[in-house]
mmCIF file of C-alpha atoms in Angstrom:
data_model
loop_
_atom_site.group_PDB
_atom_site.id
_atom_site.type_symbol
_atom_site.label_atom_id
_atom_site.label_comp_id
_atom_site.label_asym_id
_atom_site.label_seq_id
_atom_site.Cartn_x
_atom_site.Cartn_y
_atom_site.Cartn_z
ATOM 1 C CA MET A 297 7.274 -25.190 48.801
ATOM 2 C CA PRO A 298 9.555 -25.763 46.156
ATOM 3 C CA SER A 299 13.217 -26.403 47.229
ATOM 4 C CA LEU A 300 16.227 -24.225 46.505
ATOM 5 C CA LYS A 301 17.375 -26.210 43.630
ATOM 6 C CA ASP A 302 14.110 -25.684 42.012
ATOM 7 C CA PHE A 303 14.302 -22.006 42.403
ATOM 8 C CA ARG A 304 17.854 -22.021 40.941
ATOM 9 C CA ASP A 305 16.394 -24.106 38.026
ATOM 10 C CA ARG A 306 13.798 -21.645 37.127
ATOM 11 C CA ILE A 307 15.999 -18.477 37.531
ATOM 12 C CA ALA A 308 18.271 -20.229 35.216
ATOM 13 C CA SER A 309 15.567 -21.068 32.725
ATOM 14 C CA VAL A 310 14.057 -17.668 32.660
ATOM 15 C CA LYS A 311 17.546 -16.132 32.339
ATOM 16 C CA SER A 312 17.938 -18.206 29.168
ATOM 17 C CA THR A 313 14.449 -17.368 27.853
ATOM 18 C CA LYS A 314 15.391 -13.599 28.391
ATOM 19 C CA LYS A 315 18.481 -13.881 26.421
ATOM 20 C CA ILE A 316 16.550 -15.487 23.503
ATOM 21 C CA THR A 317 14.010 -12.603 23.442
ATOM 22 C CA SER A 318 16.504 -9.967 23.855
ATOM 23 C CA ALA A 319 18.378 -11.388 20.868
ATOM 24 C CA MET A 320 14.993 -11.761 18.915
ATOM 25 C CA LYS A 321 14.184 -8.067 19.575
ATOM 26 C CA LEU A 322 17.573 -6.724 18.220
ATOM 27 C CA VAL A 323 16.947 -8.904 14.972
ATOM 28 C CA ALA A 324 13.672 -7.555 14.764
ATOM 29 C CA ALA A 325 14.757 -4.132 15.075
ATOM 30 C CA SER A 326 17.535 -4.789 12.428
ATOM 31 C CA LYS A 327 15.030 -6.174 9.909
ATOM 32 C CA LEU A 328 12.447 -3.322 10.832
ATOM 33 C CA LYS A 329 14.857 -0.820 9.733
ATOM 34 C CA LYS A 330 15.373 -2.498 6.365
ATOM 35 C CA ALA A 331 11.547 -3.218 5.714
ATOM 36 C CA GLN A 332 10.481 0.268 6.817
ATOM 37 C CA ALA A 333 13.101 1.883 4.306
ATOM 38 C CA GLN A 334 11.805 -0.334 1.268
ATOM 39 C CA ALA A 335 8.094 0.410 2.218
ATOM 40 C CA GLU A 336 8.663 4.222 2.412
ATOM 41 C CA ALA A 337 10.784 3.901 -1.055
ATOM 42 C CA ALA A 338 7.855 2.340 -2.792
ATOM 43 C CA GLN A 339 5.161 4.743 -1.594
ATOM 44 C CA PRO A 340 5.949 7.496 -4.046
ATOM 45 C CA TYR A 341 5.490 5.450 -7.007
ATOM 46 C CA ALA A 342 2.375 3.632 -5.722
ATOM 47 C CA LYS A 343 0.694 7.133 -4.817
ATOM 48 C CA ARG A 344 1.689 8.382 -8.348
ATOM 49 C CA MET A 345 0.362 5.480 -10.017
ATOM 50 C CA ASN A 346 -3.201 5.693 -8.046
ATOM 51 C CA GLN A 347 -3.022 9.457 -8.909
ATOM 52 C CA ILE A 348 -2.985 8.836 -12.387
ATOM 53 C CA VAL A 349 -5.342 6.135 -12.564
ATOM 54 C CA GLY A 350 -7.686 8.348 -10.725
ATOM 55 C CA ARG A 351 -7.265 11.064 -13.150
ATOM 56 C CA LEU A 352 -7.999 8.716 -16.200
ATOM 57 C CA LEU A 353 -11.189 7.292 -14.392
ATOM 58 C CA LYS A 354 -12.707 10.801 -13.871
ATOM 59 C CA GLY A 355 -12.541 11.262 -17.499
ATOM 60 C CA MET A 356 -14.728 8.218 -18.574
ATOM 61 C CA LYS A 357 -17.579 6.431 -17.928
ATOM 62 C CA VAL A 358 -17.554 2.849 -16.460
ATOM 63 C CA ASP A 359 -20.022 0.375 -18.228
ATOM 64 C CA GLU A 360 -19.941 -3.275 -19.402
ATOM 65 C CA GLY A 361 -17.208 -2.332 -21.986
ATOM 66 C CA SER A 362 -14.859 -1.147 -19.405
ATOM 67 C CA PRO A 363 -11.819 -3.238 -18.423
ATOM 68 C CA LYS A 364 -12.909 -5.880 -15.844
ATOM 69 C CA LEU A 365 -10.458 -4.732 -13.278
ATOM 70 C CA LEU A 366 -12.358 -1.366 -13.237
ATOM 71 C CA ALA A 367 -15.901 -2.751 -13.913
ATOM 72 C CA GLY A 368 -15.788 -6.394 -12.495
ATOM 73 C CA THR A 369 -18.174 -8.944 -13.785
ATOM 74 C CA GLY A 370 -21.436 -6.770 -13.147
ATOM 75 C CA LYS A 371 -22.220 -9.160 -10.511
ATOM 76 C CA ASP A 372 -21.619 -9.357 -6.622
ATOM 77 C CA ASN A 373 -22.306 -13.150 -5.958
ATOM 78 C CA ILE A 374 -18.643 -14.526 -5.428
ATOM 79 C CA HIS A 375 -16.224 -12.514 -3.051
ATOM 80 C CA LEU A 376 -12.328 -13.324 -3.393
ATOM 81 C CA LEU A 377 -10.647 -12.302 -0.217
ATOM 82 C CA ILE A 378 -6.623 -11.962 -0.442
ATOM 83 C CA VAL A 379 -5.466 -12.311 3.211
ATOM 84 C CA VAL A 380 -2.079 -11.205 4.174
ATOM 85 C CA THR A 381 -0.254 -12.319 7.195
ATOM 86 C CA SER A 382 3.183 -13.630 8.306
ATOM 87 C CA ASP A 383 4.957 -17.108 8.102
ATOM 88 C CA ARG A 384 6.040 -16.810 12.019
ATOM 89 C CA GLY A 385 4.660 -16.339 15.096
ATOM 90 C CA LEU A 386 5.930 -14.262 18.113
ATOM 91 C CA ALA A 387 4.547 -11.169 16.988
ATOM 92 C CA GLY A 388 1.914 -10.177 19.514
ATOM 93 C CA GLY A 389 -1.417 -9.911 17.887
ATOM 94 C CA PHE A 390 -0.061 -8.890 14.608
ATOM 95 C CA ASN A 391 -1.773 -12.238 12.887
ATOM 96 C CA ALA A 392 -4.497 -12.761 15.344
ATOM 97 C CA ASN A 393 -5.929 -9.522 14.686
ATOM 98 C CA LEU A 394 -5.909 -9.768 10.950
ATOM 99 C CA VAL A 395 -7.463 -13.187 10.997
ATOM 100 C CA ARG A 396 -10.244 -11.844 13.425
ATOM 101 C CA THR A 397 -10.885 -9.134 10.689
ATOM 102 C CA ALA A 398 -10.964 -11.651 7.849
ATOM 103 C CA ARG A 399 -13.348 -14.012 9.699
ATOM 104 C CA GLN A 400 -15.636 -11.289 10.467
ATOM 105 C CA THR A 401 -15.750 -10.099 6.996
ATOM 106 C CA ILE A 402 -16.345 -13.810 5.733
ATOM 107 C CA ARG A 403 -19.268 -13.931 8.189
ATOM 108 C CA ASP A 404 -20.872 -10.905 7.116
ATOM 109 C CA LEU A 405 -20.605 -11.910 3.532
ATOM 110 C CA GLU A 406 -21.853 -15.330 4.093
ATOM 111 C CA ALA A 407 -24.697 -14.038 6.156
ATOM 112 C CA ARG A 408 -25.712 -12.003 2.944
ATOM 113 C CA GLY A 409 -25.502 -15.368 1.125
ATOM 114 C CA LYS A 410 -22.310 -14.701 -0.773
ATOM 115 C CA ILE A 411 -19.693 -17.318 -1.661
ATOM 116 C CA VAL A 412 -16.330 -16.704 -0.288
ATOM 117 C CA LYS A 413 -13.142 -17.634 -1.746
ATOM 118 C CA LEU A 414 -9.749 -17.208 -0.196
ATOM 119 C CA ILE A 415 -6.042 -16.466 -1.161
ATOM 120 C CA CYS A 416 -3.646 -16.708 1.627
ATOM 121 C CA ILE A 417 -0.346 -15.218 1.537
ATOM 122 C CA GLY A 418 1.319 -16.202 4.925
ATOM 123 C CA ARG A 419 1.531 -19.336 6.582
ATOM 124 C CA LYS A 420 -0.054 -18.317 9.809
ATOM 125 C CA GLY A 421 -3.382 -17.001 8.026
ATOM 126 C CA ARG A 422 -3.478 -20.355 5.967
ATOM 127 C CA ASP A 423 -3.354 -22.289 9.208
ATOM 128 C CA LEU A 424 -5.799 -20.150 11.138
ATOM 129 C CA LEU A 425 -8.301 -20.108 8.648
ATOM 130 C CA LYS A 426 -7.795 -23.685 7.352
ATOM 131 C CA GLY A 427 -9.815 -25.146 10.053
ATOM 132 C CA THR A 428 -12.958 -23.311 9.411
ATOM 133 C CA HIS A 429 -12.838 -22.247 5.762
ATOM 134 C CA GLU A 430 -10.339 -24.926 4.016
ATOM 135 C CA HIS A 431 -13.407 -25.416 1.315
ATOM 136 C CA ALA A 432 -12.809 -21.518 0.284
ATOM 137 C CA MET A 433 -8.896 -21.973 0.123
ATOM 138 C CA VAL A 434 -7.801 -21.180 -3.602
ATOM 139 C CA GLU A 435 -4.163 -20.884 -3.313
ATOM 140 C CA TYR A 436 -0.991 -19.880 -0.859
ATOM 141 C CA PHE A 437 1.673 -18.057 -1.385
ATOM 142 C CA GLU A 438 4.653 -17.518 1.128
ATOM 143 C CA GLY A 439 4.472 -14.557 3.451
ATOM 144 C CA PRO A 440 6.079 -11.239 3.170
ATOM 145 C CA GLY A 441 8.439 -11.203 6.158
ATOM 146 C CA ARG A 442 11.420 -12.383 3.927
ATOM 147 C CA SER A 443 14.707 -10.034 3.292
ATOM 148 C CA ASP A 444 14.260 -10.967 -0.601
ATOM 149 C CA LEU A 445 10.778 -9.554 -0.938
ATOM 150 C CA SER A 446 10.240 -8.039 -4.467
ATOM 151 C CA PHE A 447 7.788 -6.797 -6.812
ATOM 152 C CA ARG A 448 7.816 -10.364 -8.578
ATOM 153 C CA ASP A 449 6.140 -11.829 -5.522
ATOM 154 C CA ALA A 450 3.128 -9.402 -5.605
ATOM 155 C CA ASP A 451 3.169 -9.800 -9.501
ATOM 156 C CA LYS A 452 2.604 -13.734 -9.124
ATOM 157 C CA VAL A 453 -0.506 -12.924 -6.696
ATOM 158 C CA ALA A 454 -1.820 -10.355 -9.255
ATOM 159 C CA LYS A 455 -1.429 -12.509 -12.189
ATOM 160 C CA LEU A 456 -3.471 -15.512 -10.555
ATOM 161 C CA VAL A 457 -6.217 -12.994 -9.442
ATOM 162 C CA MET A 458 -6.502 -11.574 -13.045
ATOM 163 C CA GLU A 459 -6.475 -15.031 -14.444
ATOM 164 C CA MET A 460 -9.542 -15.835 -12.209
ATOM 165 C CA LEU A 461 -10.984 -12.719 -13.108
ATOM 166 C CA ARG A 462 -10.592 -13.461 -16.885
ATOM 167 C CA LYS A 463 -12.515 -16.656 -15.960
ATOM 168 C CA ASP A 464 -15.155 -15.071 -14.225
ATOM 169 C CA GLU A 465 -14.406 -17.191 -11.133
ATOM 170 C CA PHE A 466 -15.082 -14.278 -9.011
ATOM 171 C CA ASP A 467 -17.049 -10.841 -8.890
ATOM 172 C CA VAL A 468 -15.499 -8.673 -6.143
ATOM 173 C CA CYS A 469 -11.996 -8.721 -4.720
ATOM 174 C CA ARG A 470 -10.989 -7.458 -1.307
ATOM 175 C CA LEU A 471 -7.481 -7.203 0.125
ATOM 176 C CA ILE A 472 -7.103 -7.549 3.906
ATOM 177 C CA TYR A 473 -3.693 -6.621 5.399
ATOM 178 C CA ASN A 474 -2.058 -4.802 8.427
ATOM 179 C CA LYS A 475 -1.421 -1.254 7.407
ATOM 180 C CA PHE A 476 1.780 -0.030 8.801
ATOM 181 C CA ASN A 477 1.279 3.169 10.498
ATOM 182 C CA SER A 478 4.066 3.179 13.322
ATOM 183 C CA VAL A 479 6.134 0.870 14.885
ATOM 184 C CA ILE A 480 3.655 0.334 17.702
ATOM 185 C CA ALA A 481 0.535 0.551 15.342
ATOM 186 C CA GLN A 482 -0.412 -1.961 12.758
ATOM 187 C CA VAL A 483 -4.016 -1.401 11.645
ATOM 188 C CA PRO A 484 -5.914 -4.339 9.970
ATOM 189 C CA THR A 485 -7.204 -2.730 6.677
ATOM 190 C CA THR A 486 -9.777 -4.127 4.205
ATOM 191 C CA ARG A 487 -9.597 -2.591 0.863
ATOM 192 C CA GLN A 488 -11.566 -3.413 -2.214
ATOM 193 C CA MET A 489 -9.485 -3.901 -5.350
ATOM 194 C CA ILE A 490 -11.846 -5.182 -7.812
ATOM 195 C CA PRO A 491 -13.912 -3.529 -9.085
ATOM 196 C CA LEU A 492 -11.810 -0.555 -8.797
ATOM 197 C CA THR A 493 -13.648 2.853 -7.915
ATOM 198 C CA VAL A 494 -12.859 6.472 -8.105
ATOM 199 C CA ASP A 495 -12.418 6.806 -4.576
ATOM 200 C CA GLU A 496 -10.223 3.923 -4.350
ATOM 201 C CA ALA A 497 -7.855 5.200 -7.278
ATOM 202 C CA ALA A 498 -7.965 8.828 -6.631
ATOM 203 C CA ASN A 499 -4.851 10.128 -4.549
ATOM 204 C CA ASP A 500 -5.878 12.145 -1.326
ATOM 205 C CA ASP A 501 -2.502 13.339 -1.166
ATOM 206 C CA ALA A 502 -3.873 16.695 0.054
ATOM 207 C CA ASP A 503 -0.478 18.127 1.013
ATOM 208 C CA SER A 504 1.168 17.588 -2.137
ATOM 209 C CA ALA A 505 2.315 20.644 -3.885
ATOM 210 C CA GLU A 506 0.307 19.649 -7.063
ATOM 211 C CA ASP A 507 -3.053 19.854 -5.347
ATOM 212 C CA ASP A 508 -3.275 23.018 -7.138
ATOM 213 C CA ALA A 509 -3.761 21.523 -10.467
ATOM 214 C CA LYS A 510 -5.816 18.537 -9.091
ATOM 215 C CA HIS A 511 -8.988 19.974 -10.739
ATOM 216 C CA ALA A 512 -7.033 20.771 -14.186
ATOM 217 C CA ILE A 513 -8.467 19.521 -17.299
ATOM 218 C CA TYR A 514 -6.146 16.857 -18.814
ATOM 219 C CA GLU A 515 -6.065 15.516 -22.600
ATOM 220 C CA PHE A 516 -4.762 12.088 -22.944
ATOM 221 C CA GLU A 517 -3.013 10.403 -25.906
ATOM 222 C CA PRO A 518 -3.682 7.615 -26.471
ATOM 223 C CA ARG A 519 -7.289 7.635 -25.179
ATOM 224 C CA GLU A 520 -8.276 7.002 -21.459
ATOM 225 C CA GLU A 521 -9.596 3.409 -22.463
ATOM 226 C CA GLU A 522 -6.439 2.319 -23.996
ATOM 227 C CA LEU A 523 -4.305 3.816 -21.235
ATOM 228 C CA LEU A 524 -6.392 1.946 -18.655
ATOM 229 C CA ASP A 525 -5.807 -1.290 -20.279
ATOM 230 C CA ASP A 526 -2.164 -0.889 -19.823
ATOM 231 C CA LEU A 527 -2.030 0.796 -16.412
ATOM 232 C CA LEU A 528 -4.761 -1.099 -14.512
ATOM 233 C CA PRO A 529 -2.946 -4.362 -14.096
ATOM 234 C CA LYS A 530 0.324 -2.642 -13.166
ATOM 235 C CA ASN A 531 -1.661 -0.583 -10.623
ATOM 236 C CA PHE A 532 -2.966 -3.704 -9.251
ATOM 237 C CA SER A 533 0.225 -5.510 -8.795
ATOM 238 C CA THR A 534 1.843 -2.173 -7.247
ATOM 239 C CA GLN A 535 -0.817 -1.754 -4.727
ATOM 240 C CA ILE A 536 -0.450 -5.565 -3.719
ATOM 241 C CA TYR A 537 3.228 -5.004 -3.543
ATOM 242 C CA GLY A 538 2.610 -2.042 -1.255
ATOM 243 C CA ALA A 539 0.451 -4.147 1.026
ATOM 244 C CA LEU A 540 2.993 -6.646 1.299
ATOM 245 C CA LEU A 541 5.674 -4.174 2.300
ATOM 246 C CA ASP A 542 3.460 -2.714 4.855
ATOM 247 C CA SER A 543 2.715 -6.034 6.291
ATOM 248 C CA SER A 544 6.284 -6.874 6.021
ATOM 249 C CA ALA A 545 7.520 -3.922 8.188
ATOM 250 C CA GLY A 546 4.430 -4.205 10.525
ATOM 251 C CA GLU A 547 5.573 -7.934 11.124
ATOM 252 C CA GLN A 548 8.891 -6.966 12.492
ATOM 253 C CA ALA A 549 7.559 -3.829 14.385
ATOM 254 C CA ALA A 550 5.084 -6.266 16.028
ATOM 255 C CA ARG A 551 7.887 -8.951 16.788
ATOM 256 C CA MET A 552 10.209 -6.184 18.184
ATOM 257 C CA THR A 553 7.605 -4.677 20.446
ATOM 258 C CA ALA A 554 6.386 -8.370 21.602
ATOM 259 C CA MET A 555 9.869 -9.424 22.416
ATOM 260 C CA ASP A 556 10.854 -6.140 24.071
ATOM 261 C CA ASN A 557 7.539 -6.841 26.383
ATOM 262 C CA ALA A 558 8.857 -10.455 26.704
ATOM 263 C CA THR A 559 12.313 -9.263 27.888
ATOM 264 C CA ARG A 560 10.834 -7.007 30.531
ATOM 265 C CA ASN A 561 8.518 -9.644 31.958
ATOM 266 C CA ALA A 562 11.304 -12.001 32.178
ATOM 267 C CA GLY A 563 13.490 -9.490 34.045
ATOM 268 C CA ASP A 564 10.393 -8.989 36.458
ATOM 269 C CA ARG A 565 10.030 -12.627 36.805
ATOM 270 C CA ILE A 566 13.818 -13.122 37.558
ATOM 271 C CA ASN A 567 13.454 -10.550 40.415
ATOM 272 C CA GLN A 568 10.515 -12.302 41.822
ATOM 273 C CA LEU A 569 12.212 -15.656 41.748
ATOM 274 C CA THR A 570 15.263 -14.252 43.350
ATOM 275 C CA LEU A 571 13.329 -12.874 46.209
ATOM 276 C CA GLN A 572 11.494 -15.972 46.885
ATOM 277 C CA TYR A 573 14.891 -17.999 46.324
ATOM 278 C CA ASN A 574 16.608 -15.528 49.088
ATOM 279 C CA ARG A 575 13.409 -15.881 51.469
ATOM 280 C CA ALA A 576 13.587 -19.651 51.070
ATOM 281 C CA ARG A 577 17.278 -19.620 51.628
ATOM 282 C CA GLN A 578 17.147 -17.422 54.857
ATOM 283 C CA ALA A 579 14.129 -19.875 56.314
ATOM 284 C CA ALA A 580 16.458 -22.926 55.390
ATOM 285 C CA ILE A 581 19.514 -21.303 57.328
ATOM 286 C CA THR A 582 17.236 -20.134 60.263
ATOM 287 C CA THR A 583 16.019 -23.701 60.495
ATOM 288 C CA GLU A 584 19.352 -25.260 60.499
ATOM 289 C CA LEU A 585 20.508 -22.840 63.222
ATOM 290 C CA ILE A 586 17.561 -23.791 65.370
ATOM 291 C CA GLU A 587 18.236 -27.338 64.957
ATOM 292 C CA ILE A 588 21.876 -26.842 65.904
ATOM 293 C CA ILE A 589 20.938 -24.626 68.805
ATOM 294 C CA SER A 590 18.305 -27.165 70.049
ATOM 295 C CA GLY A 591 20.505 -29.865 69.718
ATOM 296 C CA ALA A 592 23.446 -28.211 71.948
ATOM 297 C CA GLU A 593 20.633 -27.449 74.536
ATOM 298 C CA ALA A 594 19.774 -31.256 74.660
ATOM 299 C CA LEU A 595 23.467 -32.171 75.299
#
């Protein structure tokens, strides 16, 4: 049985851990508020951009002469996966669930005889996938969980992908990220980015006041093809930026929840250890009293 000193040391250790997890919870809550506000502020622009691209696509036919961001290369052999995770851990299953989804997608593609390439955004995703899929790694970018996250970070990724597309280095591009639904729900989501389809581009904002004009006939000047040449790269960067913002908010929410659970568990453990300490202390006192009484009777 551990000594009283061992119990005191364990209690002190758990109390120190509890202080750390409690502080990390408060920091994550503070960062979450900012990340959530940033994500919500970017949503109207992204939705409107998606809606405009969807309207343009409905008025034209996709063929071999269409922009590659829209039509792809016409093949389905090489798949590029953009996996968005965080740089830091201590966020519960935030990264593990996302990487599990990425691995399942890779297995499904390879089972169909497809070639897979990876762009990892976030150190955790890179480290977890490196052991089994290092040969597929193309590039690594810093994760989105930073206070200075900006559109330029998404644009760097988008420009790399578009340069790879220009060189026909892949045929299909998918984005795998944690969609931020709420503080307690971050859902691993897989989204096809290239080739873009009408379903992906069309905005399903059914509650908006402009839905009444959704099926109206639009005339565009210049032509749809010219507008898409300019809008598709911007839309691509915008959608990646939205995914980074979602991932950033989700990371802080997951960390806040994980640290809250850790703090509660530490409190429960302290109570258990304190109870065990008191019992051991009582047993030690009882033993000493028996020894004293036994000694007195012997005299």
